Amino acid sequence: MKTLIINIKELLQVREESINKISGKDMANLPKIDNAYLLIENDVITDYGSMDNCPTINTDKTIDASGKVVLPAWCDSHTHLVYAGNRVQEFVDRINGLSYEEIANRGGGILNSAKRLNETSEEQIYKESKLRLEEVMKQGTGAIEIKSGYGLTVDGELKMLRVIKKLAENYPIKIKSTFLGAHAFPLEYKENHSAYIDLIINEMLPKIAQENLADYIDAFLETGYFSVEETERIMEAGKKYGLQAKIHVNQFTAIKGIEACVKHNALSVDHLEIVTDEDIEMLKNSITMPVALPSCSYFISIPYTPARKMLEAGLPLALATDYNPGTTPSGNMNFVVATACIKMKMTPEEAINAATLNGAYAMGISDTHGSITKGKKANIIITKPVHSYYQLPYEFGSNLIENVLIEGKLI
Ligand code: NIG
Ligand code: FE
């Protein structure tokens, strides 16, 4: 099956050489070809260039993209898209003045979602989650990471990871799965943290590894959640099963968590609403990708990740949604990109680099996803007619996506 897209007004994120991430000043550069074509064969990109050199070949399908922008589909490297029910009451409670922390201390928050998840059947969770996955695919997401973490019991965590696996089997989108048993301490372990960590390490991890249910391991490293030492235990245990760490850290407080994550070669450190100069120093010359989640900052009114400071220090940055029922009930990467521009002062070029190639890096797939490169997966967004790609973050509330191709197929 050959698909040729012609007359593309702007073809974005064209990388002849496959690079795995973009850092610092380089993030301001988004390579593009004006008046371009793109050739897709089956599920991969096989050719592209200026319309002046467009090949005359037989194709199965030709798409005329006159006036439209084509770019790689979004790579959303941090979500909790599998969950049961919702937390609308907490949303209203927050409007009425309670903080995220106060709600959690009353037994709401993560424990609220965990209770609901454990009471809900695997079939029902699958049914609710697949609707969210279908929606984000239409919104241009072509690869996604999904975490467990609302089970917090052996059965609950396995149930979530099996739902993620089933989604990966039934949908063309690339899904990476992360085990987040260390998301919160269940009430019965409130006074006995090490017993819950033992449960994670001795009961959950072996079963997860046996069924091959996870690619990565995560923990919520935060004051009142998992300490640096507790998270280190989790990261070390994950490593024994081949699970690299992707850690929630510095959402509310900076407690030297980033240092520990870098030391353990975490693939990513995510949230980073509070970042110290020392944290930035730790991230320099590391393999760890910092990931910002601006929709979370927006939804629960906490600071935005200091992107400018981090980019000026030469760091890379990825953007993801954090789609979850508590802090970000939205999986819309277009909103993330726009919010990064509007609130974090990232340029459109930086934000698009962060949401494509760097997002791919943060889930270990930048050799196959995240740029227009020959041999990479044909995961493509085709916009509606626009004046330029700047219109995407500028018209932040509009849906400017006309078509999405995932692995060469129209969604
Ligand atoms: O990434 N911060 C930790 N975990 C999620 C939120 C969990 C929840 O409130 O359900 C997050 O924001
Ligand atoms: Fe999260």
Coordinates of C-alpha atoms and ligand atoms in Angstrom, one line a residue:
M1 CA 0.0 0.0 0.0
K2 CA 1.5 3.3 -1.2
T3 CA 0.1 6.7 0.0
L4 CA 1.5 9.9 -1.5
I5 CA 0.7 13.2 0.2
I6 CA 1.3 16.1 -2.2
N7 CA 1.3 19.9 -2.1
I8 CA 2.0 20.0 1.6
K9 CA 2.3 23.7 2.6
E10 CA 4.8 22.9 5.4
L11 CA 6.2 19.5 6.2
L12 CA 7.5 19.8 9.8
Q13 CA 10.1 18.0 11.9
V14 CA 12.0 16.6 8.9
R15 CA 15.2 14.9 10.1
E16 CA 17.3 13.3 7.5
E17 CA 19.6 11.8 10.1
S18 CA 17.7 10.1 12.9
I19 CA 18.6 11.8 16.1
N20 CA 17.2 10.6 19.4
K21 CA 16.6 13.9 21.3
I22 CA 17.0 17.7 21.0
S23 CA 18.4 19.9 23.7
G24 CA 18.9 23.5 24.7
K25 CA 19.3 26.0 21.9
D26 CA 18.8 23.3 19.2
M27 CA 15.1 23.1 20.3
A28 CA 14.5 26.4 18.7
N29 CA 15.1 24.8 15.3
L30 CA 12.3 22.9 13.7
P31 CA 13.5 21.7 10.3
K32 CA 10.8 21.9 7.6
I33 CA 10.2 21.7 3.9
D34 CA 7.8 24.1 2.2
N35 CA 5.6 22.9 -0.7
A36 CA 6.5 19.2 0.0
Y37 CA 5.5 15.7 -0.7
L38 CA 5.6 12.7 1.6
L39 CA 5.5 9.0 0.5
I40 CA 4.3 6.3 2.8
E41 CA 4.7 2.6 2.0
N42 CA 2.6 0.4 4.3
D43 CA 3.4 1.6 7.8
V44 CA 6.6 3.5 7.2
I45 CA 7.8 6.8 5.7
T46 CA 9.9 6.0 2.6
D47 CA 10.5 9.3 0.9
Y48 CA 9.8 13.0 1.1
G49 CA 11.1 16.2 -0.4
S50 CA 10.2 19.4 -2.3
M51 CA 7.2 19.1 -4.8
D52 CA 9.8 20.0 -7.5
N53 CA 11.2 16.5 -7.0
C54 CA 8.0 14.7 -6.5
P55 CA 8.2 11.3 -8.1
T56 CA 5.7 10.2 -10.7
I57 CA 4.7 6.8 -9.5
N58 CA 1.7 4.6 -9.2
T59 CA 0.1 4.9 -5.7
D60 CA -2.9 3.4 -4.0
K61 CA -3.9 6.7 -2.5
T62 CA -2.9 10.3 -3.1
I63 CA -3.8 13.0 -0.6
D64 CA -3.7 16.6 -1.7
A65 CA -2.6 18.7 1.3
S66 CA -2.7 22.1 -0.4
G67 CA -2.7 24.8 2.3
K68 CA -2.2 22.3 5.0
V69 CA 0.7 21.5 7.4
V70 CA 1.9 17.9 7.9
L71 CA 3.9 16.9 11.0
P72 CA 4.7 13.8 13.0
A73 CA 1.9 12.6 15.3
W74 CA 2.3 13.6 18.9
C75 CA 4.2 11.3 21.2
D76 CA 2.5 11.5 24.6
S77 CA 5.0 9.9 27.0
H78 CA 3.1 10.3 30.3
T79 CA -0.5 9.3 30.8
H80 CA -2.8 7.4 33.3
L81 CA -5.4 6.9 30.6
V82 CA -6.7 3.6 32.1
Y83 CA -8.9 4.4 35.1
A84 CA -12.4 3.8 36.3
G85 CA -15.1 6.5 36.8
N86 CA -14.1 10.1 37.4
R87 CA -13.3 12.6 40.1
V88 CA -15.7 15.4 39.2
Q89 CA -16.7 16.0 42.8
E90 CA -13.1 16.8 43.7
F91 CA -13.0 19.2 40.8
V92 CA -16.0 21.0 42.3
D93 CA -14.5 20.8 45.8
R94 CA -11.3 22.5 44.5
I95 CA -13.4 25.3 42.9
N96 CA -14.9 25.7 46.4
G97 CA -11.5 26.2 47.9
L98 CA -10.0 22.9 48.9
S99 CA -6.4 22.1 47.6
Y100 CA -5.3 18.9 45.9
E101 CA -3.4 18.0 49.1
E102 CA -6.4 18.7 51.4
I103 CA -8.6 16.4 49.2
A104 CA -6.0 13.7 49.3
N105 CA -5.7 13.9 53.0
R106 CA -9.5 13.3 53.3
G107 CA -9.1 10.0 51.5
G108 CA -9.8 11.5 48.1
G109 CA -7.3 11.7 45.3
I110 CA -5.4 8.7 44.2
L111 CA -7.0 6.5 46.9
N112 CA -10.4 7.5 45.6
S113 CA -9.6 6.3 42.1
A114 CA -8.0 3.1 43.5
K115 CA -11.2 2.2 45.4
R116 CA -13.2 2.7 42.3
L117 CA -10.8 0.7 40.1
N118 CA -10.7 -2.2 42.5
E119 CA -14.6 -2.3 42.4
T120 CA -14.8 -2.2 38.6
S121 CA -14.4 -5.2 36.3
E122 CA -11.6 -5.5 33.8
E123 CA -14.1 -5.4 30.9
Q124 CA -15.7 -2.2 32.2
I125 CA -12.3 -0.5 32.7
Y126 CA -11.4 -1.5 29.2
K127 CA -14.6 -0.1 27.8
E128 CA -14.1 3.3 29.5
S129 CA -10.4 3.5 28.6
K130 CA -10.7 2.6 24.9
L131 CA -13.0 5.6 24.4
R132 CA -10.3 7.8 25.8
L133 CA -7.7 6.2 23.6
E134 CA -9.8 6.6 20.5
E135 CA -10.4 10.3 21.3
V136 CA -6.6 11.1 21.7
M137 CA -5.8 9.3 18.5
K138 CA -8.3 11.6 16.7
Q139 CA -6.6 14.5 18.4
G140 CA -3.3 13.5 16.8
T141 CA -1.5 11.3 19.3
G142 CA 0.3 8.5 17.5
A143 CA 2.3 6.9 20.4
I144 CA 1.4 6.9 24.1
E145 CA 2.7 5.7 27.4
I146 CA 0.1 4.5 29.9
K147 CA 0.7 3.8 33.6
S148 CA -1.0 1.6 36.2
G149 CA -1.1 3.0 39.7
Y150 CA -4.8 3.1 40.5
G151 CA -4.8 -0.6 41.7
L152 CA -2.4 -0.4 44.6
T153 CA -3.3 -4.1 45.2
V154 CA -1.8 -7.1 43.4
D155 CA -5.0 -7.8 41.6
G156 CA -5.8 -4.2 40.9
E157 CA -2.3 -3.4 39.4
L158 CA -2.4 -6.6 37.3
K159 CA -5.9 -5.7 36.1
M160 CA -4.8 -2.3 35.0
L161 CA -1.7 -3.6 33.2
R162 CA -3.8 -6.2 31.4
V163 CA -6.2 -3.5 30.2
I164 CA -3.2 -1.6 28.8
K165 CA -1.9 -4.8 27.1
K166 CA -5.3 -5.4 25.6
L167 CA -5.4 -1.8 24.3
A168 CA -2.0 -2.3 22.7
E169 CA -3.2 -5.5 21.0
N170 CA -6.3 -4.0 19.6
Y171 CA -5.2 -0.6 18.4
P172 CA -2.6 0.5 15.9
I173 CA -1.1 3.1 18.2
K174 CA 2.2 2.3 19.8
I175 CA 1.6 1.9 23.6
K176 CA 4.3 1.7 26.2
S177 CA 3.3 0.4 29.6
T178 CA 4.5 1.6 33.0
F179 CA 4.1 -0.1 36.3
L180 CA 3.2 2.5 39.0
G181 CA 2.4 0.4 42.0
A182 CA 4.2 3.1 44.0
H183 CA 1.7 5.8 43.3
A184 CA 0.4 6.2 46.9
F185 CA 0.3 4.2 50.1
P186 CA -3.0 2.4 50.6
L187 CA -4.6 3.3 54.0
E188 CA -3.7 0.0 55.6
Y189 CA 0.0 0.7 54.9
K190 CA 0.0 4.3 56.0
E191 CA 2.1 3.5 59.1
N192 CA 4.0 0.7 57.5
H193 CA 5.5 1.9 54.3
S194 CA 8.2 -0.8 54.0
A195 CA 5.5 -3.5 54.0
Y196 CA 3.8 -1.9 51.0
I197 CA 7.1 -1.6 49.2
D198 CA 7.8 -5.3 50.0
L199 CA 4.4 -6.1 48.4
I200 CA 5.4 -4.2 45.3
I201 CA 8.8 -5.8 45.1
N202 CA 8.0 -9.4 46.2
E203 CA 4.4 -9.8 44.9
M204 CA 3.6 -7.4 42.2
L205 CA 6.9 -7.2 40.2
P206 CA 7.5 -10.9 39.7
K207 CA 3.9 -11.4 38.4
I208 CA 4.2 -8.4 36.1
A209 CA 7.5 -9.6 34.8
Q210 CA 6.2 -13.1 34.3
E211 CA 3.2 -11.9 32.2
N212 CA 5.5 -9.3 30.5
L213 CA 3.1 -6.5 31.4
A214 CA 5.3 -3.5 31.8
D215 CA 8.1 -1.7 29.9
Y216 CA 9.0 0.8 32.7
I217 CA 8.6 1.4 36.4
D218 CA 7.4 4.6 38.0
A219 CA 6.9 6.0 41.6
F220 CA 5.4 9.2 42.9
L221 CA 8.5 10.7 44.6
E222 CA 7.1 13.5 46.7
T223 CA 6.7 14.8 50.2
G224 CA 3.9 12.7 51.7
Y225 CA 4.2 10.0 49.1
F226 CA 7.4 8.1 48.3
S227 CA 10.6 9.3 49.8
V228 CA 13.9 9.4 47.9
E229 CA 15.1 6.2 49.7
E230 CA 11.8 4.4 49.1
T231 CA 11.8 5.4 45.4
E232 CA 15.4 4.1 45.2
R233 CA 14.3 0.7 46.4
I234 CA 11.6 0.7 43.7
M235 CA 14.0 1.8 41.0
E236 CA 16.5 -0.9 42.0
A237 CA 13.9 -3.6 42.1
G238 CA 12.6 -2.6 38.7
K239 CA 16.1 -2.7 37.2
K240 CA 16.4 -6.4 38.2
Y241 CA 13.4 -7.1 35.9
G242 CA 14.7 -4.9 33.1
L243 CA 12.3 -2.0 33.9
Q244 CA 14.0 1.4 33.5
A245 CA 12.6 4.1 35.7
K246 CA 10.3 7.0 34.6
I247 CA 9.6 8.9 37.8
H248 CA 6.9 11.4 39.0
V249 CA 9.1 14.0 40.9
N250 CA 9.2 17.7 41.9
Q251 CA 5.5 18.2 41.4
F252 CA 5.0 20.1 44.7
T253 CA 8.4 20.0 46.4
A254 CA 12.1 19.6 45.5
I255 CA 13.6 17.0 47.9
K256 CA 16.7 15.9 45.8
G257 CA 14.6 13.3 44.0
I258 CA 16.0 14.3 40.6
E259 CA 19.5 13.5 41.8
A260 CA 18.4 10.0 42.8
C261 CA 16.6 9.5 39.5
V262 CA 19.7 10.6 37.4
K263 CA 21.9 8.3 39.6
H264 CA 19.7 5.4 38.7
N265 CA 19.7 6.3 35.0
A266 CA 16.0 7.0 34.8
L267 CA 14.7 7.5 31.3
S268 CA 12.6 10.4 32.4
V269 CA 11.7 12.7 35.3
D270 CA 8.2 14.0 35.0
H271 CA 6.2 17.0 36.4
L272 CA 9.0 19.3 37.5
E273 CA 6.8 22.2 38.5
I274 CA 9.3 23.0 41.2
V275 CA 12.9 22.9 40.0
T276 CA 16.0 24.1 41.8
D277 CA 19.3 25.2 40.3
E278 CA 20.8 22.0 41.8
D279 CA 18.2 19.9 40.0
I280 CA 19.2 21.5 36.7
E281 CA 22.9 20.8 37.3
M282 CA 22.0 17.1 38.0
L283 CA 20.2 16.8 34.7
K284 CA 23.0 18.2 32.6
N285 CA 24.9 15.5 30.7
S286 CA 22.5 12.8 31.9
I287 CA 20.5 10.4 29.8
T288 CA 17.3 11.5 31.7
M289 CA 14.7 13.4 29.8
P290 CA 12.8 16.1 31.8
V291 CA 9.1 16.0 31.0
A292 CA 6.7 18.9 31.6
L293 CA 3.0 18.4 32.0
P294 CA 1.4 21.9 31.6
S295 CA -2.2 20.7 31.5
C296 CA -1.7 19.5 35.1
S297 CA -0.4 22.9 36.1
Y298 CA -3.4 24.5 34.4
F299 CA -6.0 22.2 35.9
I300 CA -4.9 22.2 39.5
S301 CA -3.4 25.8 39.5
I302 CA 0.2 25.0 40.4
P303 CA 3.3 26.5 38.9
Y304 CA 4.4 25.7 35.3
T305 CA 7.7 23.9 34.7
P306 CA 10.4 26.6 34.2
A307 CA 11.1 25.7 30.6
R308 CA 13.1 28.7 29.7
K309 CA 15.5 28.3 32.5
M310 CA 16.0 24.6 31.7
L311 CA 16.5 25.2 27.9
E312 CA 18.9 28.0 28.6
A313 CA 20.9 25.6 30.7
G314 CA 21.1 23.4 27.7
L315 CA 18.7 20.7 28.8
P316 CA 16.2 18.9 26.6
L317 CA 12.5 19.0 27.5
A318 CA 9.6 16.8 26.5
L319 CA 5.9 17.7 26.8
A320 CA 3.1 15.2 27.7
T321 CA -0.5 15.3 28.9
D322 CA -0.5 13.4 32.2
Y323 CA -4.1 12.3 31.3
N324 CA -5.7 11.2 34.5
P325 CA -8.9 11.6 36.5
G326 CA -7.4 13.8 39.3
T327 CA -5.0 16.4 38.0
T328 CA -5.5 16.3 34.2
P329 CA -8.7 14.9 32.8
S330 CA -7.6 15.7 29.2
G331 CA -5.4 13.8 26.8
N332 CA -5.2 16.6 24.2
M333 CA -1.6 17.2 23.1
N334 CA -2.7 20.2 21.0
F335 CA -3.7 22.0 24.2
V336 CA -0.4 20.9 25.9
V337 CA 1.6 22.4 23.0
A338 CA -0.4 25.6 23.1
T339 CA -0.2 25.9 26.9
A340 CA 3.6 25.4 26.7
C341 CA 3.8 28.3 24.3
I342 CA 1.4 30.6 26.2
K343 CA 2.3 29.8 29.8
M344 CA 5.8 28.4 29.7
K345 CA 7.0 30.8 26.9
M346 CA 8.3 28.0 24.7
T347 CA 8.3 29.0 21.1
P348 CA 6.1 26.9 18.7
E349 CA 9.3 25.2 17.4
E350 CA 10.5 24.3 20.9
A351 CA 7.0 23.0 21.9
I352 CA 6.6 20.9 18.8
N353 CA 10.1 19.4 19.2
A354 CA 9.2 18.6 22.8
A355 CA 5.9 17.0 21.9
T356 CA 7.3 14.8 19.1
L357 CA 10.9 13.7 19.1
N358 CA 11.6 14.4 22.8
G359 CA 8.3 12.7 23.7
A360 CA 9.4 9.7 21.7
Y361 CA 12.7 9.6 23.6
A362 CA 10.9 9.8 27.0
M363 CA 9.2 6.5 26.1
G364 CA 12.2 4.8 24.4
I365 CA 10.9 4.9 20.8
S366 CA 12.8 7.8 19.2
D367 CA 14.4 5.4 16.7
T368 CA 11.0 4.7 15.2
H369 CA 8.8 7.7 16.1
G370 CA 8.8 11.4 16.5
S371 CA 10.1 12.8 13.2
I372 CA 9.7 12.7 9.5
T373 CA 12.6 10.4 8.8
K374 CA 12.9 7.6 6.2
G375 CA 12.1 4.3 7.8
K376 CA 10.2 5.7 10.7
K377 CA 6.6 4.8 11.4
A378 CA 4.1 6.8 9.2
N379 CA 2.4 8.5 12.1
I380 CA 1.3 11.8 10.7
I381 CA -1.0 14.7 11.5
I382 CA -2.5 16.6 8.5
T383 CA -4.0 19.9 9.6
K384 CA -6.9 21.8 8.1
P385 CA -5.9 24.7 5.8
V386 CA -3.9 27.1 8.0
H387 CA -1.8 30.2 7.5
S388 CA 1.2 28.5 9.0
Y389 CA 2.0 26.0 11.8
Y390 CA 1.9 28.9 14.3
Q391 CA -1.8 28.8 14.0
L392 CA -1.8 25.5 16.0
P393 CA -0.8 27.0 19.4
Y394 CA -2.2 30.4 18.5
E395 CA -5.8 29.2 18.1
F396 CA -5.4 27.1 21.2
G397 CA -9.1 26.1 21.6
S398 CA -9.7 25.1 18.0
N399 CA -9.4 21.7 16.5
L400 CA -7.2 22.3 13.5
I401 CA -6.5 18.7 12.8
E402 CA -8.2 17.3 9.7
N403 CA -6.6 13.8 9.5
V404 CA -4.4 11.5 11.4
L405 CA -2.5 8.5 10.0
I406 CA -1.2 6.0 12.4
E407 CA 1.2 3.4 11.0
G408 CA 0.1 4.5 7.5
K409 CA -3.7 4.1 8.2
L410 CA -6.2 6.9 8.4
I411 CA -7.8 7.1 11.8
Ligands
NIG1 O1 0.7 12.7 37.6 N1 1.1 13.1 40.8 C1 0.8 12.0 40.8 N2 0.0 11.3 40.0 C2 -0.9 11.9 39.0 C3 -2.2 12.3 39.6 C4 -2.9 11.3 40.3 C5 -4.3 11.6 40.7 O2 -4.6 12.6 41.3 O3 -5.1 10.7 40.4 C6 -0.2 13.0 38.3 O4 -0.6 14.2 38.4
FE2 FE 1.2 11.5 36.2

